[in-house]
Short mmCIF file of C-alpha atoms and ligand atoms in Angstrom, two decimals:
data_model
loop_
_atom_site.label_atom_id
_atom_site.label_comp_id
_atom_site.label_asym_id
_atom_site.label_seq_id
_atom_site.Cartn_x
_atom_site.Cartn_y
_atom_site.Cartn_z
CA UNK P 173 18.24 -15.37 -6.65
CA UNK P 174 15.15 -16.59 -4.85
CA UNK P 175 14.19 -14.48 -2.12
CA UNK P 176 12.64 -16.98 0.88
CA UNK P 177 9.76 -15.08 2.25
CA UNK P 178 7.79 -15.11 5.35
CA UNK P 179 4.53 -13.81 5.58
CA UNK P 180 3.13 -12.26 9.24
CA UNK P 181 -0.85 -12.16 9.28
CA UNK P 182 -1.03 -14.56 6.86
CA UNK P 183 -4.62 -15.50 7.53
CA UNK P 184 -6.23 -11.74 7.30
CA UNK P 185 -7.69 -10.23 4.05
CA UNK P 186 -4.05 -8.59 3.04
CA UNK P 187 -2.36 -11.90 4.15
CA UNK P 188 -4.46 -14.13 1.69
CA UNK P 189 -4.11 -11.49 -1.16
CA UNK P 190 0.26 -12.09 0.08
CA UNK P 191 -0.27 -15.51 -0.62
CA UNK P 192 -2.62 -14.86 -4.41
CA UNK P 193 0.36 -12.90 -5.02
CA UNK P 194 3.68 -14.86 -4.50
CA UNK P 195 2.76 -18.18 -5.44
CA UNK P 196 3.24 -17.54 -8.55
CA UNK P 197 6.09 -14.53 -7.97
CA UNK P 198 9.00 -15.53 -10.23
CA UNK P 199 11.54 -14.44 -7.00
CA UNK P 200 9.69 -15.15 -3.63
CA UNK P 201 9.19 -18.54 -2.16
CA UNK P 202 7.09 -18.66 0.22
CA UNK P 203 8.87 -20.42 3.25
CA UNK P 204 6.72 -19.38 6.63
CA UNK P 205 3.33 -18.05 7.59
CA UNK P 206 2.54 -16.60 10.72
CA UNK P 207 -0.85 -15.51 12.76
CA UNK P 208 -2.30 -15.56 16.26
CA UNK P 209 -2.35 -17.78 18.97
CA UNK P 210 -5.69 -19.45 17.67
CA UNK P 211 -4.35 -19.68 13.96
CA UNK P 212 -0.79 -20.72 15.44
CA UNK P 213 0.08 -24.89 15.58
CA UNK P 214 -3.07 -25.42 12.54
CA UNK P 215 -2.60 -25.95 8.87
CA UNK P 216 -3.39 -22.52 6.38
CA UNK P 217 -6.57 -24.82 5.12
CA UNK P 218 -8.16 -25.03 8.68
CA UNK P 219 -6.40 -21.39 9.50
CA UNK P 220 -7.58 -19.24 7.43
CA UNK P 221 -11.24 -18.66 5.85
CA UNK P 222 -9.98 -18.25 2.41
CA UNK P 223 -11.94 -15.28 1.03
CA UNK P 224 -10.38 -15.28 -2.53
CA UNK P 225 -12.39 -16.00 -5.79
CA UNK P 226 -9.80 -18.62 -6.72
CA UNK P 227 -8.25 -21.83 -4.42
CA UNK P 228 -5.89 -21.89 -2.01
CA UNK P 229 -1.92 -22.48 -3.73
CA UNK P 230 -1.12 -26.32 -2.97
CA UNK P 231 1.67 -25.46 -1.81
CA UNK P 232 0.81 -22.99 0.49
CA UNK P 233 -3.17 -25.19 1.86
CA UNK P 234 -1.38 -28.16 4.05
CA UNK P 235 1.98 -25.42 5.65
CA UNK P 236 1.17 -24.93 9.39
CA UNK P 237 0.81 -21.84 10.72
CA UNK P 238 3.00 -20.47 13.53
CA UNK P 239 3.26 -18.41 16.14
CA UNK P 240 4.10 -14.32 15.47
CA UNK P 241 7.07 -14.73 16.75
CA UNK P 242 10.81 -14.57 15.62
CA UNK P 243 11.72 -17.29 16.99
CA UNK P 244 8.48 -19.55 15.20
CA UNK P 245 10.52 -18.66 11.81
CA UNK P 246 13.47 -19.65 10.14
CA UNK P 247 16.85 -18.03 10.23
CA UNK P 248 17.40 -18.45 7.16
CA UNK P 249 14.09 -16.13 5.79
CA UNK P 250 15.09 -13.33 3.98
CA UNK P 251 12.39 -11.10 3.81
CA UNK P 252 9.04 -10.49 5.72
CA UNK P 253 5.72 -9.04 4.79
CA UNK P 254 3.62 -8.13 7.46
CA UNK P 255 0.25 -7.12 6.85
CA UNK P 256 -0.77 -7.25 10.93
CA UNK P 257 -3.09 -5.28 13.02
CA UNK P 258 -1.15 -2.31 13.95
CA UNK P 259 -1.74 -2.50 17.31
CA UNK P 260 0.21 -6.05 16.46
CA UNK P 261 2.68 -4.64 14.74
CA UNK P 262 3.77 -1.85 16.79
CA UNK P 263 5.63 -4.64 19.06
CA UNK P 264 6.12 -7.34 17.05
CA UNK P 265 8.03 -5.69 13.76
CA UNK P 266 10.65 -3.82 15.72
CA UNK P 267 11.38 -7.43 17.60
CA UNK P 268 11.96 -9.17 13.73
CA UNK P 269 13.84 -5.77 12.89
CA UNK P 270 15.97 -6.71 16.09
CA UNK P 271 16.35 -10.61 15.12
CA UNK P 272 18.07 -9.42 11.07
CA UNK P 273 14.87 -9.60 9.57
CA UNK P 274 13.94 -7.00 6.69
CA UNK P 275 10.14 -6.60 7.15
CA UNK P 276 8.33 -5.40 4.69
CA UNK P 277 5.53 -3.79 6.13
CA UNK P 278 1.32 -3.07 5.27
CA UNK P 279 0.72 -1.59 8.96
CA UNK P 280 0.46 2.00 9.98
CA UNK P 281 2.31 1.35 12.96
CA UNK P 282 5.97 3.70 12.64
CA UNK P 283 4.66 4.74 9.31
CA UNK P 284 5.48 8.59 10.09
CA UNK P 285 9.20 7.89 11.91
CA UNK P 286 12.14 10.01 11.05
CA UNK P 287 13.87 7.33 10.24
CA UNK P 288 10.96 4.98 8.28
CA UNK P 289 11.16 4.46 4.73
CA UNK P 290 7.69 4.88 3.34
CA UNK P 291 7.44 4.40 -0.06
CA UNK P 292 5.77 3.53 -3.83
CA UNK P 293 8.68 2.71 -5.47
CA UNK P 294 7.70 4.61 -8.88
CA UNK P 295 7.30 8.01 -6.57
CA UNK P 296 10.16 7.87 -4.15
CA UNK P 297 12.29 5.28 -4.22
CA UNK P 298 14.85 7.39 -3.42
CA UNK P 299 13.78 7.46 0.35
CA UNK P 300 15.14 3.71 0.02
CA UNK P 301 18.19 4.74 1.10
CA UNK P 302 16.44 5.90 5.09
CA UNK P 303 17.54 2.90 5.79
CA UNK P 304 20.94 3.10 6.43
CA UNK P 305 20.42 6.18 9.12
CA UNK P 306 17.83 3.95 10.67
CA UNK P 307 20.30 0.63 10.59
CA UNK P 308 22.90 3.65 12.22
CA UNK P 309 20.38 4.63 14.52
CA UNK P 310 18.97 1.68 16.39
CA UNK P 311 21.63 -0.60 15.94
CA UNK P 312 18.81 -3.31 13.81
CA UNK P 313 20.71 -6.33 11.44
CA UNK P 314 16.96 -6.27 9.84
CA UNK P 315 15.04 -3.50 8.37
CA UNK P 316 11.90 -2.09 8.85
CA UNK P 317 10.49 -0.65 5.33
CA UNK P 318 6.13 0.66 5.20
CA UNK P 319 3.77 1.09 2.05
CA UNK P 320 1.14 3.61 2.80
CA UNK P 321 -1.70 3.47 4.00
CA UNK P 322 -4.26 1.76 0.70
CA UNK P 323 -6.43 5.61 0.31
CA UNK P 324 -3.24 7.48 -0.09
CA UNK P 325 -1.34 5.07 -2.49
CA UNK P 326 -4.43 5.66 -4.97
CA UNK P 327 -3.98 9.69 -5.10
CA UNK P 328 0.08 9.92 -4.68
CA UNK P 329 0.60 8.57 -8.41
CA UNK P 330 -0.89 11.31 -9.91
CA UNK P 331 -0.53 13.73 -7.58
CA UNK P 332 3.04 13.36 -7.69
CA UNK P 333 2.64 13.69 -11.49
CA UNK P 334 1.01 17.26 -11.33
CA UNK P 335 4.01 18.49 -8.81
CA UNK P 336 5.91 17.65 -11.18
CA UNK P 337 4.43 19.50 -13.52
CA UNK P 338 2.89 22.71 -11.77
CA UNK P 339 3.87 21.87 -8.57
CA UNK P 340 1.68 21.35 -5.26
CA UNK P 341 -0.19 24.11 -2.84
CA UNK P 342 -3.26 21.96 -1.34
CA UNK P 343 -4.95 19.01 -2.03
CA UNK P 344 -8.49 17.97 -1.13
CA UNK P 345 -9.91 14.87 -1.51
CA UNK P 346 -13.19 13.06 -0.23
CA UNK P 347 -12.83 9.20 -0.65
CA UNK P 348 -15.17 6.46 -1.63
CA UNK P 349 -13.45 3.23 0.12
CA UNK P 350 -14.37 -0.78 0.02
CA UNK P 351 -15.17 -2.40 2.37
CA UNK P 352 -12.27 -4.75 2.22
CA UNK P 353 -10.13 -2.02 3.38
CA UNK P 354 -11.23 -2.39 6.67
CA UNK P 355 -10.08 -6.17 7.03
CA UNK P 356 -12.68 -8.95 7.76
CA UNK P 357 -13.94 -8.77 10.20
CA UNK P 358 -13.77 -4.90 9.65
CA UNK P 359 -17.31 -3.45 8.98
CA UNK P 360 -21.04 -5.34 9.53
CA UNK P 361 -23.39 -6.19 6.92
CA UNK P 362 -25.91 -4.08 8.93
CA UNK P 363 -24.17 -1.45 8.95
CA UNK P 364 -22.92 -0.75 5.38
CA UNK P 365 -25.63 -2.95 2.78
CA UNK P 366 -27.87 0.21 1.65
CA UNK P 367 -25.46 2.60 3.40
CA UNK P 368 -22.35 4.89 3.48
CA UNK P 369 -20.78 5.65 6.37
CA UNK P 370 -18.77 8.93 6.53
CA UNK P 371 -16.26 8.47 8.97
CA UNK P 372 -12.96 5.94 8.95
CA UNK P 373 -11.53 6.47 11.97
CA UNK P 374 -7.39 7.75 11.34
CA UNK P 375 -7.84 7.34 7.85
CA UNK P 376 -7.65 11.36 7.46
CA UNK P 377 -4.80 12.31 9.15
CA UNK P 378 -3.40 9.22 7.55
CA UNK P 379 -3.93 10.12 4.24
CA UNK P 380 -3.09 14.25 4.84
CA UNK P 381 0.44 12.83 6.39
CA UNK P 382 2.13 10.28 4.73
CA UNK P 383 1.18 12.03 1.66
CA UNK P 384 2.97 14.72 2.50
CA UNK P 385 5.85 12.78 3.27
CA UNK P 386 5.74 10.48 0.64
CA UNK P 387 6.31 13.92 -1.68
CA UNK P 388 9.17 14.68 0.34
CA UNK P 389 13.21 15.12 -0.58
CA UNK P 390 15.40 12.86 1.06
CA UNK P 391 18.51 14.36 1.70
CA UNK P 392 20.60 11.67 2.66
CA UNK P 393 20.02 12.36 6.54
CA UNK P 394 16.16 13.03 6.37
CA UNK P 395 13.29 13.86 4.77
CA UNK P 396 11.81 16.73 4.46
CA UNK P 397 7.83 15.94 3.78
CA UNK P 398 6.17 18.38 0.97
CA UNK P 399 4.63 21.41 2.86
CA UNK P 400 1.09 21.33 0.53
CA UNK P 401 -1.36 21.89 2.34
CA UNK P 402 -4.02 18.48 2.28
CA UNK P 403 -7.71 17.91 3.62
CA UNK P 404 -8.82 14.60 3.75
CA UNK P 405 -12.65 12.65 3.82
CA UNK P 406 -12.59 9.37 3.96
CA UNK P 407 -16.49 7.52 3.47
CA UNK P 408 -16.98 4.10 3.57
CA UNK P 409 -19.11 2.92 0.65
CA UNK P 410 -20.96 -0.72 -0.28
CA UNK P 411 -18.02 -2.10 -2.98
CA UNK P 412 -15.59 -4.78 -1.94
CA UNK P 413 -12.57 -3.86 -4.32
CA UNK P 414 -11.49 -0.84 -5.48
CA UNK P 415 -11.17 2.99 -3.65
CA UNK P 416 -12.48 5.77 -5.64
CA UNK P 417 -11.28 9.31 -4.86
CA UNK P 418 -12.40 12.97 -5.97
CA UNK P 419 -9.55 15.49 -5.59
CA UNK P 420 -8.67 18.92 -5.91
CA UNK P 421 -5.50 20.20 -6.46
CA UNK P 422 -4.20 23.61 -5.80
CA UNK P 423 -1.18 25.13 -8.27
CA UNK P 424 1.94 26.50 -7.91
CA UNK P 425 1.97 27.09 -11.67
CA UNK P 426 -1.29 27.59 -13.39
CA UNK P 427 -2.63 24.04 -14.88
CA UNK P 428 -4.35 22.75 -18.52
CA UNK P 429 -6.71 19.94 -18.61
CA UNK P 430 -4.02 18.56 -21.68
CA UNK P 431 -1.04 19.49 -19.40
CA UNK P 432 -2.60 17.45 -16.10
CA UNK P 433 -3.48 14.78 -18.43
CA UNK P 434 -0.18 14.07 -19.97
CA UNK P 435 2.01 14.51 -17.19
CA UNK P 436 0.21 11.58 -15.52
CA UNK P 437 -0.44 10.00 -18.29
CA UNK P 438 3.16 10.18 -18.84
CA UNK P 439 4.38 9.40 -15.61
CA UNK P 440 7.28 5.66 -15.51
CA UNK P 441 6.22 3.06 -13.88
CA UNK P 442 9.83 1.03 -12.54
CA UNK P 443 11.41 -2.29 -13.98
CA UNK P 444 10.15 -4.28 -11.38
CA UNK P 445 8.39 -7.90 -11.39
CA UNK P 446 5.30 -6.27 -10.37
CA UNK P 447 5.33 -3.04 -12.16
CA UNK P 448 2.43 -2.46 -14.40
CA UNK P 449 2.95 -0.77 -17.96
CA UNK P 450 1.18 1.69 -17.26
CA UNK P 451 1.40 3.14 -13.79
CA UNK P 452 -1.74 6.36 -14.47
CA UNK P 453 -3.81 4.94 -16.63
CA UNK P 454 -6.52 8.32 -17.47
CA UNK P 455 -9.51 7.72 -18.84
CA UNK P 456 -10.94 10.46 -21.77
CA UNK P 457 -15.42 8.71 -20.63
CA UNK P 458 -15.93 11.10 -17.63
CA UNK P 459 -17.66 8.29 -16.08
CA UNK P 460 -14.25 6.15 -15.01
CA UNK P 461 -12.64 5.14 -13.58
CA UNK P 462 -15.17 3.16 -11.89
CA UNK P 463 -14.49 0.43 -8.54
CA UNK P 464 -15.85 -3.14 -10.76
CA UNK P 465 -14.65 -1.54 -13.99
CA UNK P 466 -11.02 -0.30 -13.44
CA UNK P 467 -9.61 -2.03 -10.27
CA UNK P 468 -8.14 -4.88 -12.12
CA UNK P 469 -6.30 -3.10 -14.69
CA UNK P 470 -2.57 -4.28 -14.16
CA UNK P 471 -2.84 -6.85 -12.80
CA UNK P 472 -4.86 -5.03 -9.80
CA UNK P 473 -1.21 -2.70 -10.04
CA UNK P 474 -1.81 0.23 -11.66
CA UNK P 475 -3.90 3.32 -10.29
CA UNK P 476 -6.46 5.06 -13.12
CA UNK P 477 -7.87 8.83 -13.07
CA UNK P 478 -9.82 10.39 -15.09
CA UNK P 479 -12.67 13.38 -15.17
CA UNK P 480 -9.72 16.00 -14.87
CA UNK P 481 -11.26 19.47 -15.24
CA UNK P 482 -10.03 22.88 -14.49
CA UNK P 483 -11.07 24.80 -11.57
CA UNK P 484 -10.69 28.41 -9.99
CA UNK P 485 -7.06 27.60 -8.53
CA UNK P 486 -5.91 24.86 -10.23
CA UNK P 487 -7.52 20.75 -11.61
CA UNK P 488 -9.33 18.48 -10.11
CA UNK P 489 -9.97 15.12 -10.66
CA UNK P 490 -10.85 11.33 -10.21
CA UNK P 491 -8.35 8.21 -9.21
CA UNK P 492 -8.94 4.50 -8.02
CA UNK P 493 -6.69 2.01 -7.25
CA UNK P 494 -7.07 -1.93 -6.47
CA UNK P 495 -7.21 -1.32 -2.19
CA UNK P 496 -5.73 -4.83 -1.16
CA UNK P 497 -3.69 -5.16 -4.33
CA UNK P 498 -1.56 -1.95 -5.43
CA UNK P 499 -2.85 -0.41 -1.65
CA UNK P 500 -1.48 -3.71 0.24
CA UNK P 501 -0.31 -6.88 -0.38
CA UNK P 502 1.53 -5.76 -4.07
CA UNK P 503 2.05 -2.51 -2.26
CA UNK P 504 4.84 -4.80 0.04
CA UNK P 505 6.02 -7.17 -2.62
CA UNK P 506 6.85 -4.44 -5.38
CA UNK P 507 8.38 -2.77 -1.88
CA UNK P 508 10.11 -5.76 -1.36
CA UNK P 509 11.30 -6.47 -5.21
CA UNK P 510 12.59 -3.06 -4.27
CA UNK P 511 15.13 -4.35 -1.67
CA UNK P 512 15.54 -7.05 -3.35
CA UNK P 513 17.02 -5.28 -6.68
CA UNK P 514 18.82 -2.63 -4.23
CA UNK P 515 21.14 -5.27 -2.00
CA UNK P 516 19.04 -4.73 0.65
CA UNK P 517 18.28 -8.41 1.14
N1 NAP V 70 -7.17 -4.36 3.85
C1 NAP V 70 -7.10 -3.51 2.99
O1 NAP V 70 -6.76 -3.57 1.77
C2 NAP V 70 -5.38 -2.96 3.83
C3 NAP V 70 -4.97 -1.75 2.90
C4 NAP V 70 -3.54 -1.21 3.25
C5 NAP V 70 -3.51 -1.41 4.47
N2 NAP V 70 -4.29 -2.48 5.51
C6 NAP V 70 -3.34 -2.87 6.49
O2 NAP V 70 -2.37 -3.65 6.66
C7 NAP V 70 -2.51 -5.00 8.30
C8 NAP V 70 -3.80 -5.91 8.10
O3 NAP V 70 -5.63 -5.56 7.38
P1 NAP V 70 -6.11 -6.98 7.15
O4 NAP V 70 -7.17 -6.16 6.54
O5 NAP V 70 -5.18 -7.92 6.33
O6 NAP V 70 -6.46 -7.04 8.55
P2 NAP V 70 -7.46 -8.71 9.01
O7 NAP V 70 -8.15 -9.30 7.88
O8 NAP V 70 -7.86 -8.34 10.50
O9 NAP V 70 -6.39 -9.50 9.27
C9 NAP V 70 -5.35 -9.42 10.34
C10 NAP V 70 -4.09 -10.77 10.25
O10 NAP V 70 -3.62 -10.80 11.33
C11 NAP V 70 -3.68 -11.06 12.71
N3 NAP V 70 -3.85 -11.27 13.92
C12 NAP V 70 -4.34 -10.56 14.59
N4 NAP V 70 -4.11 -10.78 16.22
C13 NAP V 70 -2.79 -10.94 16.03
C14 NAP V 70 -1.73 -10.75 17.16
N5 NAP V 70 -2.75 -10.76 18.31
N6 NAP V 70 -0.87 -11.88 17.59
C15 NAP V 70 -0.53 -12.30 15.17
N7 NAP V 70 -1.74 -12.00 14.75
C16 NAP V 70 -2.63 -11.24 14.31
C17 NAP V 70 -5.10 -12.69 11.97
O11 NAP V 70 -4.41 -13.61 12.34
P3 NAP V 70 -5.49 -14.58 12.94
O12 NAP V 70 -6.51 -15.05 11.82
O13 NAP V 70 -5.60 -15.84 13.25
O14 NAP V 70 -6.88 -13.94 13.55
C18 NAP V 70 -5.42 -12.23 10.56
O15 NAP V 70 -3.60 -12.87 9.82
C19 NAP V 70 -3.88 -3.65 9.02
O16 NAP V 70 -2.51 -3.00 10.07
C20 NAP V 70 -4.17 -2.63 8.15
O17 NAP V 70 -4.56 -1.28 8.29
C21 NAP V 70 -5.32 -3.10 5.32
#
């Protein structure tokens, strides 16, 4: 089945990655592009300040960008990827769902709503069935599925492995996040060159809440969030792509370095088109992973980890993922593949 896909917010940092990843996709065709009213009516080439290091796909460059309104997206679009600012997504995504579109969204609005599944397919694909509850409650023909925040996606697969092996009691994380995570107009060069910013508005709260929802149990009616305590401290550093994170975990059962390394390395991937062969690659070298060297592993869809050490109450480790691929566009596409695989399209 070929899925006709629309992209909301197609001109932004995540929208451009969506185009780069969807254009060669075996099952998805790009059928509609939208952005703000100032871009609407222009060709994509005119509207987007293209910043990816390969040309705009020819099939997309001359497409006309539409308004971000269900009336401007053809009815035969099967799946809509949303990479809108959350303030815009909050109003627009429900309108698309009401109009019958299935939306796979990056935006942070509604991620914590009780009837909105927040999914990393390899970790909690069973939460997808929450869409049945959502459709019953909201009366939508469409549906709204979210992927988590980029810094959350980076740490949750390794944490899920540790949880399965030893149980999680407390998680403490400090991040070193790339500038692309703030979008194209997010951080000015005067703020970030020769500098580090020890605060990213709202990011700590997102990591603390979203990780507990992702690692929670779905009982067929609701998701019971994991009861681990999660504390995050988020920092912006002058890398372009790739979020690096230092994580400390207090475990329920005593953990060993070998046991944690084995659990992470053996954590299964899925057989979806965008799944990496190896979900979590664990380095033995203590100075890996590094953003420049390791963010593109598995086509940008793998998580890398290293520096596993025992602590008094558990373990610590470092982890890394490409924030606009595994942390955003690739995550939405993987969720789209899961929707197709499970018959939601
Ligand atoms: N960057 C990341 O690593 C990352 C990771 C995870 C999640 N996210 C989330 O993904 C979303 C997009 O992030 P981004 O980094 O791609 O942002 P961005 O570079 O600022 O792009 C925003 C996109 O939304 C469009 N837009 C802005 N205002 C609009 C409006 N009023 N109506 C319709 N369209 C509008 C823009 O169109 P114009 O070009 O016409 O202005 C552009 O296409 C955000 O919610 C962000 O939190 C980002």
